[in-house]
């Protein structure tokens, strides 16, 4: 009797362990099919759950677009998987795309990664070209998401036309012109003129303020207007010979070496505090940053911020929506991506958080939120960003665009700005870094 | 047949195999190839190129040096403070449980939360530490970009988080020391300090060795604190890589730059370094045992 209980106990234990182990193994082998509740692909009465993977704040949820779509399509339910930072989001997407599982039904792609997606993941995305009227997007936006053999792997969401956001109150205190059209005329055509104005500002700068948040932001803004960046059209790295890079670097260097920068790193906590404390007078602002400025500057900034056209038409950021071929509900996913990127919906996102549409037909009746307009001193932001968006040059991106850019801004420029290195030392450091990035 | 012991340990080995051994071997395979994050399926044989590349790379040696110095300035003070604290807690104290719980709180805090708070404290403009320093007439320090300052700041986070944990381990070991040893020491005329030096420390030797090994492994793999301390593009470990550890360098190469082959080589180098440390430790322990 005694032995038999012991045996049965032992058997129980073995069974329990085996059950546990198989359970775990089953857990691994069945990769979560991105939360879809219905594997049958929309057949039957069950609801189809579509997942959409985004980063940062896309504003779809905030603008109520998911709810609206679900109301229009009662058999669809939408789940958004948000990752805050792109540098965390993108590697994850890359591995899942290649594993062919775990991707969301709709996957957002940032412009800095679109070339990598086009050149290396083209076959992992559905060709959306035949499902949409391509002419509704800006040509350069489509071009960025088109593969060599003509596949369109992403539908343009927003674009990032640049303007200069500035504090009127600080400009007045420094004895400078504060009118947006006159200011724009003063620096029109050349970022160097904008830097010159910064030098004027610093002569009589209100205590504790600087002209600009960081040298890197001016670098990004100036580079965003250059047709030549780090790669040429055939995909060769030309960053060290590129005229656009050289020009943007020189502007950034004159900012970094003339004590007009608050020396903040963008999207870092202290940068947020800089907005709240009004510690810098200008920031080169792409449209999507408008909502951020409003949020971080708070009530104290209301009516003190204004927007003027940037020295050159320039673009920073913007995204695409793609549909991975690994998705189980591709048809529904395409319909959703198409709907979200249609001009009407883009206009709704603009009304919510000023992300600027990539579809020109939306420009005619864009209305920013009333409190945003009031916040920025009734500046005609639709017109300012729209003018910029229409004249942005077609930019060629490359596979390692983002790490190269980080090497220049967060190694090269940062060393000059915060560690007091000379511009040539900064350039050498960036050069070494980029060589390491490229494996040279 | 005695199957049950094997069944009991099987889950560990199954999980270890699936999540540690296979990735480990796969990483070794990767480290001998050119693999890009964006094209995992096209691997071209590179032989030892990735390793050669590392040996000739300033970034690698810099990261190794940083890992070593940060490890040193975080581990040594941390373990010394832990012994001191444990010694104090070993006295009869009012509310000793409260003190012990308090000591363990930092360990229970997440790296992210702790680092976030420390980053604010060390903030260049308006951080509390610079504010305190200005009372003694020291100009604000740009902690994140300064060479030694950033390493000190990162170390302080590690020290804050791990001192209590080690103190508790020491305390447990101290309470296992028989009291008659202290009594006879006292009879021989040893004061408290001499008792600590000649009774406590020798008795703690195996425990100290254990904590040294664990801390060394932790220091070699240091990652979360410097990454989060750096904020945006924290994987660079500062503009001059002044606090880029091996872990950060690996992450930067693999996930930010997308060079998985090289990142794998870094991972294996870290593994080899740990093996070397383990061997040194083994020899050291043996000698220690023989001398006793």
XYZ file of C-alpha atoms in Angstrom:
732
model
C 0.000 0.000 0.000
C 2.733 2.350 1.049
C 4.727 1.741 -2.091
C 1.738 2.043 -4.322
C 0.860 5.506 -2.988
C 4.436 6.510 -3.453
C 4.396 5.248 -6.979
C 1.162 6.972 -7.804
C 2.484 10.166 -6.285
C 5.579 9.843 -8.386
C 3.493 9.258 -11.453
C 1.438 12.304 -10.631
C 4.563 14.373 -10.336
C 5.918 13.125 -13.636
C 2.608 13.826 -15.280
C 2.491 17.292 -13.807
C 5.994 18.063 -14.976
C 5.286 16.700 -18.417
C 2.117 18.736 -18.660
C 3.996 21.822 -17.588
C 6.761 21.227 -20.097
C 4.463 20.564 -23.028
C 2.405 23.562 -22.062
C 5.503 25.699 -22.195
C 6.624 24.228 -25.470
C 3.210 24.750 -26.955
C 3.455 28.307 -25.752
C 6.616 28.798 -27.778
C 5.640 27.059 -30.936
C 2.354 28.806 -31.333
C 3.597 32.325 -31.782
C 0.880 34.730 -30.855
C -0.762 35.504 -34.144
C -0.721 39.141 -33.160
C -3.761 38.911 -31.023
C -6.189 37.915 -33.720
C -9.168 36.378 -32.051
C -10.451 34.811 -35.189
C -8.082 32.650 -37.184
C -10.757 31.835 -39.716
C -10.057 35.046 -41.573
C -13.338 36.833 -41.236
C -15.493 33.943 -42.309
C -18.523 33.179 -40.218
C -20.117 35.516 -37.772
C -17.048 36.136 -35.600
C -15.420 39.529 -35.525
C -12.078 39.973 -37.236
C -9.528 41.639 -35.034
C -7.022 43.720 -36.942
C -3.870 44.812 -35.200
C -1.944 47.901 -36.167
C 1.621 48.448 -34.987
C 2.669 52.062 -34.527
C 5.292 54.081 -32.683
C 5.219 57.456 -30.960
C 1.828 59.123 -31.233
C 0.100 58.534 -34.534
C -3.057 60.224 -33.364
C -5.473 57.753 -34.972
C -6.866 56.738 -31.642
C -6.849 60.301 -30.365
C -8.743 61.494 -33.438
C -11.299 58.727 -32.930
C -10.525 57.064 -36.257
C -10.516 53.501 -34.945
C -13.924 53.929 -33.365
C -15.220 55.492 -36.535
C -13.905 52.630 -38.661
C -15.327 50.011 -36.352
C -18.676 51.731 -36.553
C -18.498 51.674 -40.335
C -17.409 48.034 -40.325
C -19.161 46.279 -37.457
C -17.358 42.980 -38.122
C -13.934 44.527 -37.587
C -12.325 45.359 -34.309
C -9.009 47.194 -34.182
C -6.217 46.878 -31.681
C -3.269 49.250 -31.745
C 0.134 48.076 -30.488
C 2.166 51.162 -29.700
C 5.919 51.257 -29.118
C 7.102 54.633 -27.946
C 10.475 54.797 -29.627
C 11.283 54.005 -33.254
C 14.710 52.658 -32.413
C 12.998 49.997 -30.329
C 10.076 49.515 -32.693
C 11.909 48.978 -35.950
C 14.380 46.180 -35.024
C 11.424 44.271 -33.610
C 9.459 44.675 -36.828
C 12.461 43.667 -38.939
C 12.935 40.378 -37.129
C 9.229 39.572 -37.179
C 8.902 40.333 -40.867
C 11.701 37.917 -41.628
C 10.427 35.272 -39.270
C 7.102 35.561 -41.061
C 5.162 35.652 -37.843
C 4.256 38.003 -35.057
C 3.774 41.001 -37.335
C 0.753 43.218 -36.971
C -1.827 43.262 -39.754
C -0.920 46.849 -40.505
C 2.583 47.990 -39.732
C 3.733 51.601 -39.585
C 7.115 52.467 -41.120
C 9.031 55.645 -40.346
C 10.601 57.559 -43.236
C 14.097 56.928 -41.826
C 13.478 53.189 -42.207
C 11.496 53.187 -45.435
C 14.521 52.694 -47.671
C 15.669 49.728 -45.650
C 12.156 48.318 -45.903
C 11.982 48.944 -49.654
C 15.389 47.465 -50.392
C 15.442 44.521 -48.021
C 11.862 43.723 -47.033
C 10.087 44.406 -50.329
C 8.863 40.847 -50.603
C 7.483 40.847 -47.063
C 4.974 43.582 -47.798
C 1.857 43.496 -49.932
C 1.961 45.620 -53.085
C -0.596 48.325 -52.377
C -0.118 50.112 -55.696
C -3.007 48.433 -57.482
C -5.493 49.023 -54.685
C -5.164 52.766 -54.436
C -5.155 55.876 -56.543
C -1.489 56.773 -56.250
C -2.041 60.304 -57.517
C -3.590 61.374 -54.237
C -0.175 61.414 -52.534
C 2.767 63.731 -53.028
C 4.995 62.207 -55.703
C 8.088 62.106 -53.543
C 6.188 60.378 -50.786
C 5.184 57.546 -53.129
C 8.661 57.377 -54.596
C 10.150 56.716 -51.163
C 7.972 53.639 -50.650
C 8.316 52.157 -54.129
C 10.640 49.246 -54.787
C 12.850 48.908 -57.852
C 10.286 46.711 -59.560
C 7.522 49.215 -58.943
C 5.827 47.773 -55.863
C 4.306 50.296 -53.485
C 4.877 48.832 -50.022
C 3.566 51.679 -47.901
C 0.833 54.278 -48.043
C 1.912 57.741 -46.951
C 0.505 58.950 -43.658
C 1.895 62.318 -42.702
C 4.848 64.352 -43.890
C 7.081 66.595 -41.812
C 7.299 69.981 -43.514
C 9.373 72.347 -41.440
C 8.750 75.788 -40.101
C 10.370 77.835 -37.368
C 8.422 77.975 -34.140
C 9.510 80.926 -32.056
C 8.630 82.743 -28.862
C 7.320 86.176 -29.753
C 7.692 87.404 -26.191
C 11.399 86.551 -26.049
C 12.019 88.069 -29.478
C 10.437 91.322 -28.353
C 12.475 91.366 -25.145
C 15.634 90.882 -27.174
C 14.624 93.838 -29.304
C 14.083 91.816 -32.448
C 11.398 91.864 -35.089
C 8.598 89.535 -33.983
C 6.344 89.569 -37.019
C 6.219 86.195 -38.746
C 6.236 87.422 -42.372
C 9.033 89.905 -41.784
C 11.076 87.313 -39.934
C 10.596 84.769 -42.676
C 11.719 87.366 -45.212
C 14.818 88.109 -43.117
C 16.121 84.559 -43.185
C 14.600 83.376 -46.441
C 16.734 81.109 -48.564
C 19.629 80.458 -46.219
C 19.958 78.884 -42.773
C 23.084 80.974 -42.243
C 20.865 84.070 -42.141
C 18.854 82.442 -39.413
C 22.052 81.849 -37.452
C 22.989 85.498 -37.981
C 19.713 86.511 -36.409
C 20.580 84.205 -33.526
C 23.767 86.166 -32.972
C 21.691 89.356 -32.854
C 19.381 87.706 -30.347
C 22.218 86.638 -28.081
C 23.473 90.220 -27.803
C 20.363 91.187 -25.876
C 19.021 87.779 -24.918
C 16.606 87.730 -21.959
C 18.344 86.188 -18.965
C 18.535 82.403 -18.969
C 17.450 82.003 -22.567
C 19.212 80.883 -25.705
C 18.252 81.297 -29.331
C 17.787 77.663 -30.242
C 17.274 74.344 -28.432
C 20.189 72.455 -29.967
C 22.611 72.484 -32.850
C 21.376 69.078 -33.968
C 17.857 70.302 -34.577
C 19.167 72.947 -36.950
C 21.312 70.309 -38.622
C 18.275 68.101 -39.205
C 16.246 71.029 -40.448
C 18.913 72.195 -42.878
C 19.578 68.657 -44.097
C 15.857 68.090 -44.583
C 15.885 70.648 -47.375
C 18.816 69.173 -49.259
C 18.196 66.794 -52.129
C 21.499 65.086 -51.438
C 21.882 63.406 -48.072
C 23.972 60.365 -47.235
C 23.350 58.232 -50.312
C 23.209 58.840 -54.052
C 20.483 57.526 -56.316
C 22.211 54.257 -57.018
C 22.597 53.524 -53.315
C 26.264 54.426 -52.833
C 27.268 56.101 -49.591
C 28.336 59.653 -50.282
C 27.900 61.245 -46.890
C 31.454 62.614 -46.779
C 31.161 64.221 -50.202
C 27.531 65.279 -50.034
C 26.973 69.003 -50.520
C 23.792 68.847 -48.436
C 25.559 67.296 -45.475
C 28.436 69.758 -45.707
C 26.119 72.746 -45.713
C 23.980 71.473 -42.842
C 27.095 70.601 -40.825
C 28.507 74.105 -41.284
C 25.277 75.683 -40.094
C 25.174 73.364 -37.080
C 28.788 74.224 -36.291
C 28.128 77.947 -36.339
C 25.272 77.323 -33.911
C 27.360 75.081 -31.656
C 30.317 77.437 -31.466
C 28.524 80.727 -30.917
C 26.841 80.163 -27.561
C 23.327 80.433 -28.926
C 22.254 76.881 -28.175
C 20.572 75.669 -25.003
C 22.538 72.436 -25.591
C 19.568 70.144 -25.115
C 19.064 66.758 -26.678
C 15.755 66.557 -28.460
C 13.098 64.310 -26.894
C 15.095 64.077 -23.698
C 13.482 65.076 -20.401
C 15.501 68.298 -20.053
C 14.301 69.320 -23.508
C 10.718 69.052 -22.272
C 11.649 71.149 -19.277
C 13.237 73.665 -21.626
C 9.817 74.204 -23.201
C 8.177 74.618 -19.833
C 10.815 77.102 -18.659
C 10.994 78.945 -21.996
C 14.750 78.502 -22.044
C 15.076 78.768 -25.822
C 13.456 81.181 -28.254
C 13.220 79.116 -31.433
C 12.966 75.534 -32.551
C 12.890 74.179 -36.083
C 9.520 72.484 -35.987
C 8.120 69.923 -38.367
C 4.324 69.893 -38.384
C 4.114 66.856 -36.119
C 5.999 68.739 -33.408
C 3.302 71.398 -33.077
C 1.205 69.303 -30.719
C 4.300 68.402 -28.706
C 5.273 72.034 -28.206
C 1.762 72.907 -27.127
C 1.721 70.071 -24.629
C 5.174 70.668 -23.152
C 5.101 74.449 -22.979
C 1.786 74.346 -21.186
C -0.511 77.259 -20.472
C 2.351 79.676 -19.940
C 3.282 79.411 -23.595
C -0.165 80.155 -24.924
C -0.155 83.056 -27.343
C 3.602 83.472 -26.909
C 4.520 80.939 -29.561
C 4.312 81.852 -33.215
C 5.182 80.076 -36.460
C 7.162 81.459 -39.394
C 8.239 79.865 -42.649
C 11.639 78.175 -42.450
C 14.618 79.453 -44.477
C 14.280 76.579 -46.935
C 11.503 74.110 -47.648
C 12.466 71.069 -45.705
C 11.090 67.801 -44.432
C 11.732 65.884 -41.251
C 9.883 62.692 -40.509
C 6.583 61.340 -41.658
C 5.492 57.753 -41.973
C 3.873 55.018 -44.015
C 1.458 52.205 -43.392
C 2.365 48.831 -44.858
C 0.623 45.470 -44.855
C 2.924 42.516 -44.135
C 2.358 39.427 -46.266
C 2.556 37.372 -43.076
C -0.742 38.850 -41.925
C -3.778 36.618 -41.768
C -6.328 39.228 -42.753
C -4.615 40.988 -45.622
C -7.739 42.077 -47.435
C -9.197 43.713 -44.366
C -5.813 45.180 -43.454
C -5.414 46.787 -46.881
C -8.874 48.313 -46.583
C -7.997 49.727 -43.172
C -4.643 51.142 -44.282
C -6.296 52.672 -47.319
C -9.008 54.268 -45.241
C -6.625 55.615 -42.586
C -4.393 57.249 -45.187
C -7.198 58.718 -47.289
C -7.215 62.531 -47.489
C -10.332 62.889 -45.325
C -8.844 60.900 -42.476
C -5.480 62.643 -42.745
C -7.334 65.933 -42.392
C -8.954 64.631 -39.207
C -5.577 63.727 -37.729
C -4.326 67.168 -38.665
C -7.278 68.713 -36.874
C -6.343 66.717 -33.802
C -2.581 67.021 -33.583
C -1.361 68.898 -36.684
C 0.361 65.909 -38.327
C 0.544 67.198 -41.866
C -1.214 65.195 -44.617
C 0.788 63.661 -47.448
C -2.213 64.034 -49.733
C -2.352 67.498 -51.371
C -6.089 67.312 -52.039
C -6.581 67.602 -48.289
C -4.735 70.912 -48.099
C -7.567 73.088 -49.377
C -9.835 72.494 -46.411
C -7.445 71.740 -43.591
C -8.532 73.174 -40.298
C -6.244 73.002 -37.299
C -7.850 72.707 -33.896
C -9.055 76.081 -32.648
C -6.951 75.967 -29.496
C -3.844 75.127 -31.522
C -4.368 78.201 -33.684
C -4.854 80.348 -30.613
C -1.815 78.807 -28.956
C 0.380 79.793 -31.894
C -0.849 83.382 -32.110
C -3.281 82.688 -34.974
C -0.419 81.817 -37.302
C -1.660 80.396 -40.630
C 0.009 77.053 -39.993
C -1.899 75.246 -42.724
C -0.566 77.615 -45.318
C 2.983 77.741 -43.929
C 3.375 73.976 -43.752
C 1.459 73.440 -46.992
C 3.769 75.768 -48.935
C 6.738 73.934 -47.519
C 5.295 70.493 -48.261
C 4.708 71.320 -51.913
C 8.251 72.513 -52.569
C 10.274 69.943 -50.645
C 12.881 68.373 -52.927
C 12.794 64.628 -53.523
C 15.231 63.171 -51.030
C 17.209 60.015 -51.530
C 17.512 57.863 -48.431
C 19.736 54.861 -47.850
C 19.753 51.699 -45.811
C 21.867 53.035 -42.957
C 20.452 56.532 -43.058
C 19.401 56.554 -39.446
C 22.577 55.269 -37.809
C 24.622 57.636 -39.976
C 22.453 60.543 -38.927
C 22.769 59.553 -35.265
C 26.550 59.383 -35.636
C 26.616 62.948 -36.931
C 24.155 64.473 -34.480
C 24.760 62.502 -31.290
C 28.498 61.991 -31.660
C 29.931 64.687 -33.935
C 27.716 67.656 -33.158
C 27.256 66.742 -29.497
C 31.016 66.636 -28.927
C 31.384 70.142 -30.298
C 28.332 71.483 -28.533
C 28.726 69.909 -25.102
C 32.338 68.828 -24.790
C 33.944 71.872 -26.367
C 35.685 69.968 -29.162
C 36.618 71.839 -32.318
C 34.444 71.348 -35.419
C 37.204 69.380 -37.125
C 37.547 67.077 -34.122
C 33.779 66.602 -34.158
C 33.848 65.758 -37.843
C 36.656 63.242 -37.332
C 34.744 61.581 -34.512
C 31.629 61.349 -36.671
C 33.754 59.960 -39.505
C 35.142 57.176 -37.313
C 31.705 56.416 -36.036
C 30.200 56.193 -39.518
C 33.039 53.962 -40.680
C 32.185 51.681 -37.803
C 28.507 51.801 -38.780
C 29.296 50.894 -42.355
C 31.816 48.265 -41.328
C 34.598 49.960 -43.262
C 13.448 2.975 -12.356
C 14.099 6.310 -10.795
C 12.624 8.641 -13.372
C 11.213 11.285 -11.149
C 14.445 13.154 -10.307
C 15.073 13.560 -14.016
C 11.508 14.619 -14.586
C 11.836 17.211 -11.863
C 14.906 18.813 -13.359
C 13.767 18.379 -16.952
C 11.798 21.652 -17.159
C 14.903 23.602 -16.312
C 16.958 21.853 -18.961
C 14.243 22.124 -21.574
C 13.897 25.837 -20.962
C 17.641 26.302 -20.657
C 18.094 24.478 -23.961
C 15.434 26.435 -25.792
C 16.199 29.900 -24.464
C 19.889 29.752 -23.578
C 21.818 26.977 -25.254
C 20.324 27.209 -28.729
C 20.621 31.007 -28.862
C 24.158 30.695 -27.497
C 25.226 28.334 -30.254
C 23.302 30.300 -32.852
C 25.098 33.439 -31.732
C 28.401 31.650 -32.205
C 27.330 30.727 -35.731
C 26.282 34.330 -36.418
C 29.561 35.668 -35.097
C 31.400 33.840 -37.880
C 29.208 35.376 -40.570
C 28.283 38.706 -42.019
C 24.682 39.079 -40.925
C 22.584 42.195 -41.187
C 19.472 42.653 -39.118
C 17.554 43.506 -42.268
C 18.587 40.353 -44.123
C 18.873 37.540 -41.652
C 18.585 34.890 -44.317
C 21.611 35.944 -46.308
C 24.607 35.062 -44.212
C 27.986 35.111 -45.811
C 30.867 33.268 -44.213
C 33.285 35.668 -42.600
C 35.503 33.347 -40.603
C 37.128 35.237 -37.778
C 36.758 38.609 -39.479
C 34.260 39.902 -36.942
C 36.638 39.072 -34.119
C 39.643 40.550 -35.919
C 37.562 43.622 -36.574
C 36.831 43.914 -32.862
C 40.435 43.522 -31.815
C 41.438 46.372 -34.077
C 38.496 48.558 -33.129
C 39.010 51.455 -30.740
C 35.346 51.286 -29.837
C 35.674 47.740 -28.554
C 38.696 48.443 -26.375
C 37.080 51.610 -25.124
C 33.950 49.663 -24.162
C 36.056 47.009 -22.464
C 37.935 49.671 -20.536
C 34.689 51.392 -19.508
C 33.164 48.116 -18.400
C 36.223 47.509 -16.271
C 36.416 50.974 -14.685
C 32.675 51.263 -14.080
C 32.743 47.738 -12.686
C 35.554 48.680 -10.339
C 34.097 51.938 -9.052
C 30.701 50.360 -8.591
C 31.633 46.974 -7.122
C 34.360 47.839 -4.649
C 32.565 50.594 -2.698
C 29.335 48.640 -2.929
C 30.709 45.486 -1.318
C 32.617 47.410 1.339
C 29.529 49.402 2.236
C 27.495 46.206 2.270
C 29.819 44.555 4.791
C 29.733 47.655 6.963
C 25.960 47.827 6.854
C 25.603 44.128 7.559
C 27.913 44.495 10.537
C 25.777 47.311 11.940
C 22.588 45.371 11.358
C 24.081 42.402 13.130
C 23.956 44.304 16.421
C 20.800 44.133 18.425
C 18.740 46.938 16.979
C 15.299 48.252 17.594
C 13.074 47.414 14.615
C 15.729 45.340 12.888
C 13.210 43.929 10.399
C 12.294 47.436 9.301
C 15.936 48.253 8.637
C 16.401 45.067 6.670
C 13.346 45.727 4.533
C 14.437 49.307 3.936
C 17.813 48.077 2.768
C 16.277 45.723 0.282
C 13.911 48.313 -1.230
C 16.363 49.671 -3.791
C 16.930 46.144 -5.031
C 13.194 45.724 -5.526
C 12.991 48.921 -7.580
C 13.091 48.481 -11.337
C 16.207 49.620 -13.188
C 14.087 51.925 -15.317
C 12.485 53.704 -12.391
C 15.727 54.056 -10.466
C 17.657 55.296 -13.486
C 14.961 57.794 -14.369
C 15.170 59.335 -10.918
C 18.969 59.379 -10.969
C 18.970 60.958 -14.417
C 16.864 63.789 -13.039
C 19.145 64.139 -10.022
C 22.177 64.324 -12.301
C 20.506 66.662 -14.757
C 22.919 69.322 -15.952
C 20.465 72.153 -15.759
C 18.404 72.191 -12.582
C 19.378 68.751 -11.284
C 19.532 68.375 -7.523
C 23.152 67.296 -7.378
C 24.387 70.319 -9.286
C 22.159 72.470 -7.102
C 23.792 71.046 -3.977
C 27.249 71.449 -5.480
C 26.678 75.126 -6.099
C 26.499 75.691 -2.319
C 30.089 74.570 -2.037
C 31.040 76.708 -4.994
C 31.360 74.050 -7.662
C 30.191 74.935 -11.158
C 27.441 72.757 -12.619
C 28.857 69.531 -13.988
C 27.558 68.125 -17.260
C 27.334 64.668 -15.723
C 26.263 62.898 -18.867
C 28.986 64.228 -21.103
C 31.836 64.436 -18.617
C 34.306 61.546 -18.810
C 34.626 60.575 -15.176
C 31.373 62.190 -14.090
C 29.248 59.960 -16.290
C 31.014 56.825 -15.084
C 30.602 57.952 -11.518
C 26.914 58.654 -12.078
C 26.267 55.257 -13.657
C 28.195 53.549 -10.859
C 26.188 55.360 -8.235
C 22.983 53.878 -9.635
C 24.488 50.392 -9.465
C 25.754 50.980 -5.934
C 22.383 52.287 -4.803
C 20.550 49.295 -6.189
C 22.827 46.480 -5.071
C 24.347 47.481 -1.752
C 21.327 46.398 0.284
C 21.102 43.081 -1.487
C 24.718 42.230 -0.749
C 24.377 43.487 2.810
C 21.577 41.018 3.407
C 23.673 38.158 2.078
C 26.518 39.177 4.385
C 24.119 39.538 7.272
C 22.800 36.022 6.756
C 26.357 34.692 6.737
C 27.279 36.718 9.824
C 24.409 35.273 11.785
C 25.712 31.806 11.045
C 29.022 32.604 12.753
C 29.039 30.825 16.139
C 28.968 33.288 19.022
C 31.574 31.371 21.011
C 34.168 32.558 18.503
C 33.394 36.140 19.521
C 33.298 35.197 23.179
C 36.708 33.602 23.101
C 38.048 36.537 21.092
C 36.663 38.865 23.732
C 38.307 36.808 26.470
C 41.587 37.157 24.575
C 41.078 40.905 24.796
C 39.999 41.696 21.243
C 37.898 44.828 20.862
C 34.987 45.134 18.421
C 37.127 46.207 15.510
C 39.605 43.404 16.078
C 36.755 40.934 16.372
C 35.427 42.198 13.059
C 38.812 41.862 11.379
C 39.919 38.573 12.849
C 36.653 36.717 13.301
C 33.977 38.140 11.038
C 35.971 38.699 7.861
C 37.711 35.278 7.821
C 34.414 33.563 8.528
C 32.760 35.486 5.714
C 35.409 34.567 3.166
C 33.312 32.131 1.102
C 30.406 34.574 1.113
C 32.630 37.448 0.052
C 33.957 35.331 -2.757
C 30.424 34.552 -3.845
C 29.366 38.192 -3.895
C 32.535 39.177 -5.738
C 31.804 36.619 -8.437
C 28.170 37.603 -8.776
C 29.011 41.317 -8.832
C 31.730 40.767 -11.406
C 29.322 38.960 -13.685
C 26.784 41.738 -13.148
C 29.381 44.407 -13.882
C 30.515 42.690 -17.072
C 26.957 42.618 -18.322
C 26.082 46.143 -17.181
C 23.523 47.445 -19.637
C 20.232 48.887 -18.388
C 21.641 51.640 -16.211
C 23.957 53.248 -18.783
C 21.416 52.804 -21.599
C 18.668 54.606 -19.746
C 21.049 57.129 -18.219
C 21.983 58.161 -21.760
C 18.381 58.951 -22.693
C 17.913 59.463 -26.424
C 20.437 57.341 -28.364
C 21.698 56.063 -25.023
C 23.291 53.053 -26.699
C 26.175 55.295 -27.773
C 27.087 55.758 -24.123
C 27.767 59.458 -24.537
C 29.112 61.410 -27.490
C 32.617 60.094 -26.876
C 31.366 56.693 -25.704
C 32.627 57.702 -22.304
C 30.289 55.271 -20.543
C 29.563 52.809 -23.324
C 29.932 49.370 -21.767
C 30.381 46.136 -23.698
C 26.680 45.431 -23.302
C 25.788 48.804 -24.795
C 28.276 48.408 -27.609
C 26.739 45.066 -28.478
C 23.236 46.513 -28.431
C 24.284 49.484 -30.538
C 25.950 47.265 -33.139
C 23.186 44.697 -33.268
C 19.940 46.573 -32.911
C 20.656 50.192 -33.729
C 23.236 49.769 -36.494
C 21.906 46.366 -37.510
C 25.221 44.547 -37.746
C 24.252 41.289 -36.066
C 27.386 39.372 -37.001
C 29.612 41.813 -35.197
C 27.206 42.094 -32.278
C 27.349 38.318 -31.911
C 31.120 38.459 -31.869
C 30.914 41.013 -29.061
C 28.531 38.736 -27.192
C 30.923 35.833 -27.458
C 33.856 37.996 -26.439
C 31.919 38.930 -23.322
C 31.281 35.258 -22.700
C 34.969 34.455 -23.065
C 35.899 37.276 -20.717
C 33.519 35.844 -18.129
C 35.047 32.408 -18.617
C 38.495 33.817 -17.969
C 37.228 35.512 -14.824
C 35.654 32.234 -13.727
C 38.936 30.369 -14.197
C 40.879 32.979 -12.248
C 38.284 32.747 -9.537
C 38.548 28.966 -9.431
C 42.328 29.075 -9.067
C 41.980 31.705 -6.394
C 39.463 29.643 -4.422
C 41.676 26.557 -4.597
C 44.673 28.415 -3.295
C 42.543 29.888 -0.550
C 41.370 26.440 0.483
C 44.866 25.051 0.496
C 46.139 27.868 2.671
C 43.488 27.182 5.283
